[in-house]
mmCIF file of C-alpha atoms in Angstrom:
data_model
loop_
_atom_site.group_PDB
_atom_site.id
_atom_site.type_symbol
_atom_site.label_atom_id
_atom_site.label_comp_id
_atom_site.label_asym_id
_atom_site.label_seq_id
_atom_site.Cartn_x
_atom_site.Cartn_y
_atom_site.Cartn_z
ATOM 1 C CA UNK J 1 -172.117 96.543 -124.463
ATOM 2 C CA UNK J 2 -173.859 98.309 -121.558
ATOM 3 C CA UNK J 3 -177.441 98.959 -122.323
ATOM 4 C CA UNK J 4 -180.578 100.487 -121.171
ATOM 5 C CA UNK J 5 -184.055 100.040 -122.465
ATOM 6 C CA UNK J 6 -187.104 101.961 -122.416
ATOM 7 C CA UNK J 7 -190.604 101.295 -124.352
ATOM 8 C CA UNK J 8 -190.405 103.677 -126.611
ATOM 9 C CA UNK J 9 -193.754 104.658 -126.628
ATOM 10 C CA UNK J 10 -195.890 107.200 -126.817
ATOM 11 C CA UNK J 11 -197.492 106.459 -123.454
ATOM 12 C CA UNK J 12 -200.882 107.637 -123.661
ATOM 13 C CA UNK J 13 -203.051 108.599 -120.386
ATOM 14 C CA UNK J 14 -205.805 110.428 -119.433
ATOM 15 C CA UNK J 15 -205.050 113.866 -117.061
ATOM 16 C CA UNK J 16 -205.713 113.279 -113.684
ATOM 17 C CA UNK J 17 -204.227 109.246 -113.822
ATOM 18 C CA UNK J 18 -201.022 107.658 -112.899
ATOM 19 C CA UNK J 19 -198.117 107.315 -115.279
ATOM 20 C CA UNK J 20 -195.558 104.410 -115.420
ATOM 21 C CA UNK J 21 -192.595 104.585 -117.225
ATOM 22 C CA UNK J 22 -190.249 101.810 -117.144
ATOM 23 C CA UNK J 23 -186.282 100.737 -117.568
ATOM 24 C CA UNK J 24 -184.269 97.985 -118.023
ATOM 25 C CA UNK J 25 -180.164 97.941 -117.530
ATOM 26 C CA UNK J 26 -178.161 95.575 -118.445
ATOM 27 C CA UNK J 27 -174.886 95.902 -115.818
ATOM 28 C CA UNK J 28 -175.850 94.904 -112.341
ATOM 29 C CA UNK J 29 -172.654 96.610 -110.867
ATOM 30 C CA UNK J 30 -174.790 100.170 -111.629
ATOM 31 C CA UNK J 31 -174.824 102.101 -108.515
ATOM 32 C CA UNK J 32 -176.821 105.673 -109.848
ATOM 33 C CA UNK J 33 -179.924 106.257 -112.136
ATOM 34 C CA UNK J 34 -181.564 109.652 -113.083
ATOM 35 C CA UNK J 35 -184.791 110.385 -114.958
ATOM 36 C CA UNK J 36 -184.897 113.449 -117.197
ATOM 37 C CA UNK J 37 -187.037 114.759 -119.098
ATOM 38 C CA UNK J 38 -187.276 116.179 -122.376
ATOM 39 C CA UNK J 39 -190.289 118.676 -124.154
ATOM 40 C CA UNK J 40 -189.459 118.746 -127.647
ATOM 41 C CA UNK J 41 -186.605 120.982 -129.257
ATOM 42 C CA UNK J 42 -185.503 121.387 -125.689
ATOM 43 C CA UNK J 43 -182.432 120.125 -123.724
ATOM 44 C CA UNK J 44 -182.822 117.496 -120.907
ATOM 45 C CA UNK J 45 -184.085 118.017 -117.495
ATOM 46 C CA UNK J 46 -183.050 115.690 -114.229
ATOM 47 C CA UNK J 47 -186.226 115.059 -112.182
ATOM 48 C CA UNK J 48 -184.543 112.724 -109.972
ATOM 49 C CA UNK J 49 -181.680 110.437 -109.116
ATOM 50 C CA UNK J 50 -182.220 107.097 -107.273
ATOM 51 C CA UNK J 51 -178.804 105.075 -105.536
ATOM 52 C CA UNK J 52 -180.748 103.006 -103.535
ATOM 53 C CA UNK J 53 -183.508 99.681 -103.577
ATOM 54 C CA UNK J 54 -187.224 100.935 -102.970
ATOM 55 C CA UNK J 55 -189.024 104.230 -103.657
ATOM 56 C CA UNK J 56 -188.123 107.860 -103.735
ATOM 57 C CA UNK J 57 -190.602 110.381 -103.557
ATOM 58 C CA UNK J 58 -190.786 113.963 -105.139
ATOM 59 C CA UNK J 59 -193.475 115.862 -105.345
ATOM 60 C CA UNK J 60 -195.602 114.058 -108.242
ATOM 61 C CA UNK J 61 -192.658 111.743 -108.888
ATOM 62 C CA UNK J 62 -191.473 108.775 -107.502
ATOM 63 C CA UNK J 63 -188.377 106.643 -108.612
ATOM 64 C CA UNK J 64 -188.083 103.187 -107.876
ATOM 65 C CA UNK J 65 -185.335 100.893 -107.984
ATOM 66 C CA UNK J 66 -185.118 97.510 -108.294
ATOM 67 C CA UNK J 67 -181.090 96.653 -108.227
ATOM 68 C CA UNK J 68 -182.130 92.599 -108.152
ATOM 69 C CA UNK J 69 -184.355 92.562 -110.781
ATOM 70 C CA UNK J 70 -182.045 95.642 -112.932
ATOM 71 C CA UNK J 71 -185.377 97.836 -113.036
ATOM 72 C CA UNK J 72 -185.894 101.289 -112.600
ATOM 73 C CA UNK J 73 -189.273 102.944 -112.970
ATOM 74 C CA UNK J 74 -190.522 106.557 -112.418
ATOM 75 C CA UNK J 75 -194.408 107.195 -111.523
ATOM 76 C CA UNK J 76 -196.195 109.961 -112.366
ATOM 77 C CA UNK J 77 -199.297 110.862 -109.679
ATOM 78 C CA UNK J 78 -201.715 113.220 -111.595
ATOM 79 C CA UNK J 79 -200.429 113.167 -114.464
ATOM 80 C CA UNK J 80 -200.561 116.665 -116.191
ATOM 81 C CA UNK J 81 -200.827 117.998 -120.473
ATOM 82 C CA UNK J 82 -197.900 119.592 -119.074
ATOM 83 C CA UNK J 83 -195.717 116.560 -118.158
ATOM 84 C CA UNK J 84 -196.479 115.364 -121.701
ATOM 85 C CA UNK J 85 -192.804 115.207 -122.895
ATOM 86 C CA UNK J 86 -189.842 112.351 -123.769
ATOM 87 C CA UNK J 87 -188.793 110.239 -120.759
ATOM 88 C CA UNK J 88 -184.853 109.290 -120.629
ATOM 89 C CA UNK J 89 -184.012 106.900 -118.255
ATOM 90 C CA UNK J 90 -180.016 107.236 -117.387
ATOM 91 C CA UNK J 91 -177.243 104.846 -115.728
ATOM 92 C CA UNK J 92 -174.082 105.824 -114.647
ATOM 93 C CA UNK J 93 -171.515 103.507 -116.337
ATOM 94 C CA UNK J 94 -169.111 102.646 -113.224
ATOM 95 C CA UNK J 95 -165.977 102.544 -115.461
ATOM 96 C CA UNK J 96 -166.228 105.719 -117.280
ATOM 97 C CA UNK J 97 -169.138 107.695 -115.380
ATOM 98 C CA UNK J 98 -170.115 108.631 -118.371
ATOM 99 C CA UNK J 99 -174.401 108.290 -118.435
ATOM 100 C CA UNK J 100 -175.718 105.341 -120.522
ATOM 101 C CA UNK J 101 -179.243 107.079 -121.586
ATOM 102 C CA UNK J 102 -181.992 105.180 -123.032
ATOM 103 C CA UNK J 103 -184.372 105.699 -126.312
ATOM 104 C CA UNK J 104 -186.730 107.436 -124.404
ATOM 105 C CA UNK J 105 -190.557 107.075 -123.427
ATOM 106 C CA UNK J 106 -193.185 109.687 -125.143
ATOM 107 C CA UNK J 107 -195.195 110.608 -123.121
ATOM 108 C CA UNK J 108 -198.637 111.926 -123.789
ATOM 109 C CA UNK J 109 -201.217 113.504 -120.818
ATOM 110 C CA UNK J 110 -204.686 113.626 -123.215
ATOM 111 C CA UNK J 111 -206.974 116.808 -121.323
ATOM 112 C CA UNK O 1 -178.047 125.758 -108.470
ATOM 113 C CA UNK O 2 -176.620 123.540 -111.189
ATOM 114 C CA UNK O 3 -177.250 126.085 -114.126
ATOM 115 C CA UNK O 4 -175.405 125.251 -117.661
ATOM 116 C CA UNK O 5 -175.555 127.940 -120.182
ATOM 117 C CA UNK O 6 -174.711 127.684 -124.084
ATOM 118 C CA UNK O 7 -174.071 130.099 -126.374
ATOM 119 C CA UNK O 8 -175.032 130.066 -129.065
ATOM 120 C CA UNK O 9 -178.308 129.088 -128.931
ATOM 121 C CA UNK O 10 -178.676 128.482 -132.648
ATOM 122 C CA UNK O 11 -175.897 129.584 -135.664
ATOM 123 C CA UNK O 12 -176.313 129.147 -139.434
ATOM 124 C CA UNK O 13 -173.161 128.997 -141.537
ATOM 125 C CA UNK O 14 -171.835 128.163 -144.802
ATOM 126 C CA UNK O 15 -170.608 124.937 -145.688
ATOM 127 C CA UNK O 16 -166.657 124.708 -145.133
ATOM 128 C CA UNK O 17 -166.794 127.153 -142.174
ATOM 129 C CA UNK O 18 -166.178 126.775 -138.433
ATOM 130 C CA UNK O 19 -168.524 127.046 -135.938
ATOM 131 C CA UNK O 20 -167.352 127.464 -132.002
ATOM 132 C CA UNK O 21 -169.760 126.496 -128.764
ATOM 133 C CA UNK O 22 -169.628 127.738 -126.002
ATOM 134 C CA UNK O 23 -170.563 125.765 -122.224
ATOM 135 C CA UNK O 24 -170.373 127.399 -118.998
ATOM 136 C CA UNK O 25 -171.158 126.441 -115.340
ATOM 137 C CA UNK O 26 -172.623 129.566 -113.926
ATOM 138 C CA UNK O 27 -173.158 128.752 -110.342
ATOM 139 C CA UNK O 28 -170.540 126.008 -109.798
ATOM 140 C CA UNK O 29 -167.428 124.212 -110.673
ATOM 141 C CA UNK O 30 -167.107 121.420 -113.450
ATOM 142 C CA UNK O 31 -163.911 119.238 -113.606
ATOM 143 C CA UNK O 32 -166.196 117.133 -116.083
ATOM 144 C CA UNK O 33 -168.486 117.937 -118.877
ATOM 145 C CA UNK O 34 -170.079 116.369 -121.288
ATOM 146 C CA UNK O 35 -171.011 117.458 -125.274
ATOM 147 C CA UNK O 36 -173.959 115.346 -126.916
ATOM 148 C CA UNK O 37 -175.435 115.966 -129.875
ATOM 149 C CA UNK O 38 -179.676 114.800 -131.262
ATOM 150 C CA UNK O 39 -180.899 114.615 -134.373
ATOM 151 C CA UNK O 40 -184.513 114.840 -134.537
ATOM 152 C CA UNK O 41 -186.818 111.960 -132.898
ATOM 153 C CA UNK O 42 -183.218 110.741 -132.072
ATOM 154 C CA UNK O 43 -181.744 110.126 -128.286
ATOM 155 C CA UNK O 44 -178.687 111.655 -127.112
ATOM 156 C CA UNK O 45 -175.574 110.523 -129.033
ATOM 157 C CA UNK O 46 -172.597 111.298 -126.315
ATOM 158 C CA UNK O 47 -169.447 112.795 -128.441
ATOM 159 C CA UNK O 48 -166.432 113.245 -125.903
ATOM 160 C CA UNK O 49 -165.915 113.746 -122.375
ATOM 161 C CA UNK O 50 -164.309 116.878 -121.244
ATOM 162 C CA UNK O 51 -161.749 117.131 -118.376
ATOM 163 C CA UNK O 52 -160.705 120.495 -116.869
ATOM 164 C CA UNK O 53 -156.914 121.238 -118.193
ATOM 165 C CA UNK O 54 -156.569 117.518 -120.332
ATOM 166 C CA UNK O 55 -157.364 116.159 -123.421
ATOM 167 C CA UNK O 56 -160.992 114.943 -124.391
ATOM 168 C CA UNK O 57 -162.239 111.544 -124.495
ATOM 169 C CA UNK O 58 -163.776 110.748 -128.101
ATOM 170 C CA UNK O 59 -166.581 108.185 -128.211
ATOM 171 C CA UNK O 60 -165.941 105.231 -130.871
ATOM 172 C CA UNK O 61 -166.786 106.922 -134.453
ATOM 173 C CA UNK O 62 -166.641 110.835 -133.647
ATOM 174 C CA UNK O 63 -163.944 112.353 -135.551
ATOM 175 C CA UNK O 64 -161.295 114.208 -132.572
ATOM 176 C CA UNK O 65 -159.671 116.505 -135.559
ATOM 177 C CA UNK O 66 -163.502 117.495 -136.599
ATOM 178 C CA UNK O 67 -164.722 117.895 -133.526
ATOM 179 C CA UNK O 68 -162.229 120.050 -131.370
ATOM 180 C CA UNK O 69 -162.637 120.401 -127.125
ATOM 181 C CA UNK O 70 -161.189 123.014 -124.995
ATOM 182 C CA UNK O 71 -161.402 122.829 -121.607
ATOM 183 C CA UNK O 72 -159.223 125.635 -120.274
ATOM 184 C CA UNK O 73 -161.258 126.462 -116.894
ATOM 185 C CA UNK O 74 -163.548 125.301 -114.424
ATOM 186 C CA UNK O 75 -166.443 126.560 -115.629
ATOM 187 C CA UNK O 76 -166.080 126.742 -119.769
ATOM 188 C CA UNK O 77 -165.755 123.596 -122.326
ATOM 189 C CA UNK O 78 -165.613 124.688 -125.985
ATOM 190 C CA UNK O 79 -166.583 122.737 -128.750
ATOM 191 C CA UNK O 80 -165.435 123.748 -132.064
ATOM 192 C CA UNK O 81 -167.091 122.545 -135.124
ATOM 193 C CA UNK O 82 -164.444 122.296 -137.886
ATOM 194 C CA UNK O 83 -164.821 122.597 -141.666
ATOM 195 C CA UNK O 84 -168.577 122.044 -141.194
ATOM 196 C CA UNK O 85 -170.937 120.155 -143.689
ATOM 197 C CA UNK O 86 -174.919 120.154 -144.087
ATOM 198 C CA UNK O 87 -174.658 116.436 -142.394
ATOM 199 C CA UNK O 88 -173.302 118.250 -138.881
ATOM 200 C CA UNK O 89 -176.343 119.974 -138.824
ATOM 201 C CA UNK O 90 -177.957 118.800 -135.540
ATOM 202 C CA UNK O 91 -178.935 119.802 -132.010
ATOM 203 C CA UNK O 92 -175.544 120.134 -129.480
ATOM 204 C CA UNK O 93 -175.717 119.951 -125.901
ATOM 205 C CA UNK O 94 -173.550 119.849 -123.049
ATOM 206 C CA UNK O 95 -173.961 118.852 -119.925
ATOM 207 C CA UNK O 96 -171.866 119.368 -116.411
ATOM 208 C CA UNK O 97 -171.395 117.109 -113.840
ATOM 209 C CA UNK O 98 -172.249 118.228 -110.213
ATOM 210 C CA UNK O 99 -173.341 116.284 -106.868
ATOM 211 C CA UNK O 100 -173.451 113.447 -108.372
ATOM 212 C CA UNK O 101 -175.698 114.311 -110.791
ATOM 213 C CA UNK O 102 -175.402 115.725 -114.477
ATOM 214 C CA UNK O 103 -176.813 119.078 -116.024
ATOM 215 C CA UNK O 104 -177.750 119.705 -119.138
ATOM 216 C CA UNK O 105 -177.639 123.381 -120.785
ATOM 217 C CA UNK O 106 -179.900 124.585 -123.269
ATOM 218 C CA UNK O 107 -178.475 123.374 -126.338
ATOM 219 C CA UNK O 108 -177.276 124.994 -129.413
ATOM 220 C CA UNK O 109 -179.037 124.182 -132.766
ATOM 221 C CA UNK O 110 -176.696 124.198 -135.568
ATOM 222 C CA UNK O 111 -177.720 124.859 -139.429
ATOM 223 C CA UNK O 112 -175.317 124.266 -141.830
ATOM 224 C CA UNK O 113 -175.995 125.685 -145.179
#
């Protein structure tokens, strides 16, 4: 059973700080990852997609990827109220390509 | 680019009816698409996986007669809801596959009475 694991949460930090969201996989053949997020009653929506070790930067956001150690985080500079939402870390199953999504991080940005 | 629509966005119905979904890729082609479905403070549960002009794949314990896929074009997946029951009642999304990546439309919330 392919798996991926996110602390649940809530995350709680103050505006202004950094952010860390975490997730484990569990099949080191994985090649793709994607962070979405997700504000309540609303669909998912990708931030990013990492394929490769080390950092990727967007904006606020940075993905990194740890294929060794099967650990994928996203960072969150400034942290916003506004980026307080659900956190869904995603792995592309190689078989299928179907996306193996995980519980989900809450994430809360207190003003 | 990358926009999935859904329509509806919500429906109510009776108990015993059938309820059909619509999910279009406005700005791009989708061989592939995906329908999920959340129940509150739940993740996404995938259902099936769509293929343009074949038959759906079913995840393990989702009924194929109950749940029925269409896939006729590039850009439209239907997902009919058959003989509904109050227990169906849940948030449905579907998602297209694009670049590499997947997108997710807006999701229809669905009521059954």
């Amino acid at each position: 059973q392919k798996e991926v694991e996110q602390n649940s949460g809530p995350l709680s930090v103050p505006e202004g700080a950094i952010a860390s969201l975490n997730c484990t996989y569990s099949d080191r053949g994985s090649q793709s990852f994607f962070w979405y997020r997700q504000y309540s009653g609303k669909s998912p929506e990708l931030i990013m997609f990492i394929y490769s070790n080390g950092d990727k930067e967007d904006g606020r956001f940075t993905a990194q990827l740890n294929k060794a150690s099967q650990y994928v985080s996203l960072l969150i500079r400034d942290s916003q109220p506004s980026d307080s939402a659900t956190y869904l870390c995603a792995v592309r199953d190689n078989q299928g390509g179907k996306l193996i999504f995980g519980q989900g991080t809450e994430l809360s940005v207190k003003p | 680019g990358a926009v999935v629509s859904q329509h509806p966005s919500w429906v109510i119905c009776k108990s015993g009816t059938s309820v059909k979904i619509e999910c279009r890729s406005l700005d791009f082609q989708a061989t592939t698409m995906f329908w999920y479905r959340q129940f509150p403070k739940q993740s996404l549960m995938l259902m099936a996986t769509s293929n343009e002009g074949s038959k759906a794949t079913y995840e393990q314990g989702v009924e194929k007669d109950k749940f029925l896929i269409n896939h006729a074009s590039l850009t439209l997946s239907t997902l009919t809801v058959t003989s509904a029951h109050p227990e169906d009642s849940s948030f449905y999304i579907c998602s297209a596959r694009w670049g590499g990546s997947q997108y997710f439309g807006p999701g229809t919330r669905l009521l059954v009475l």
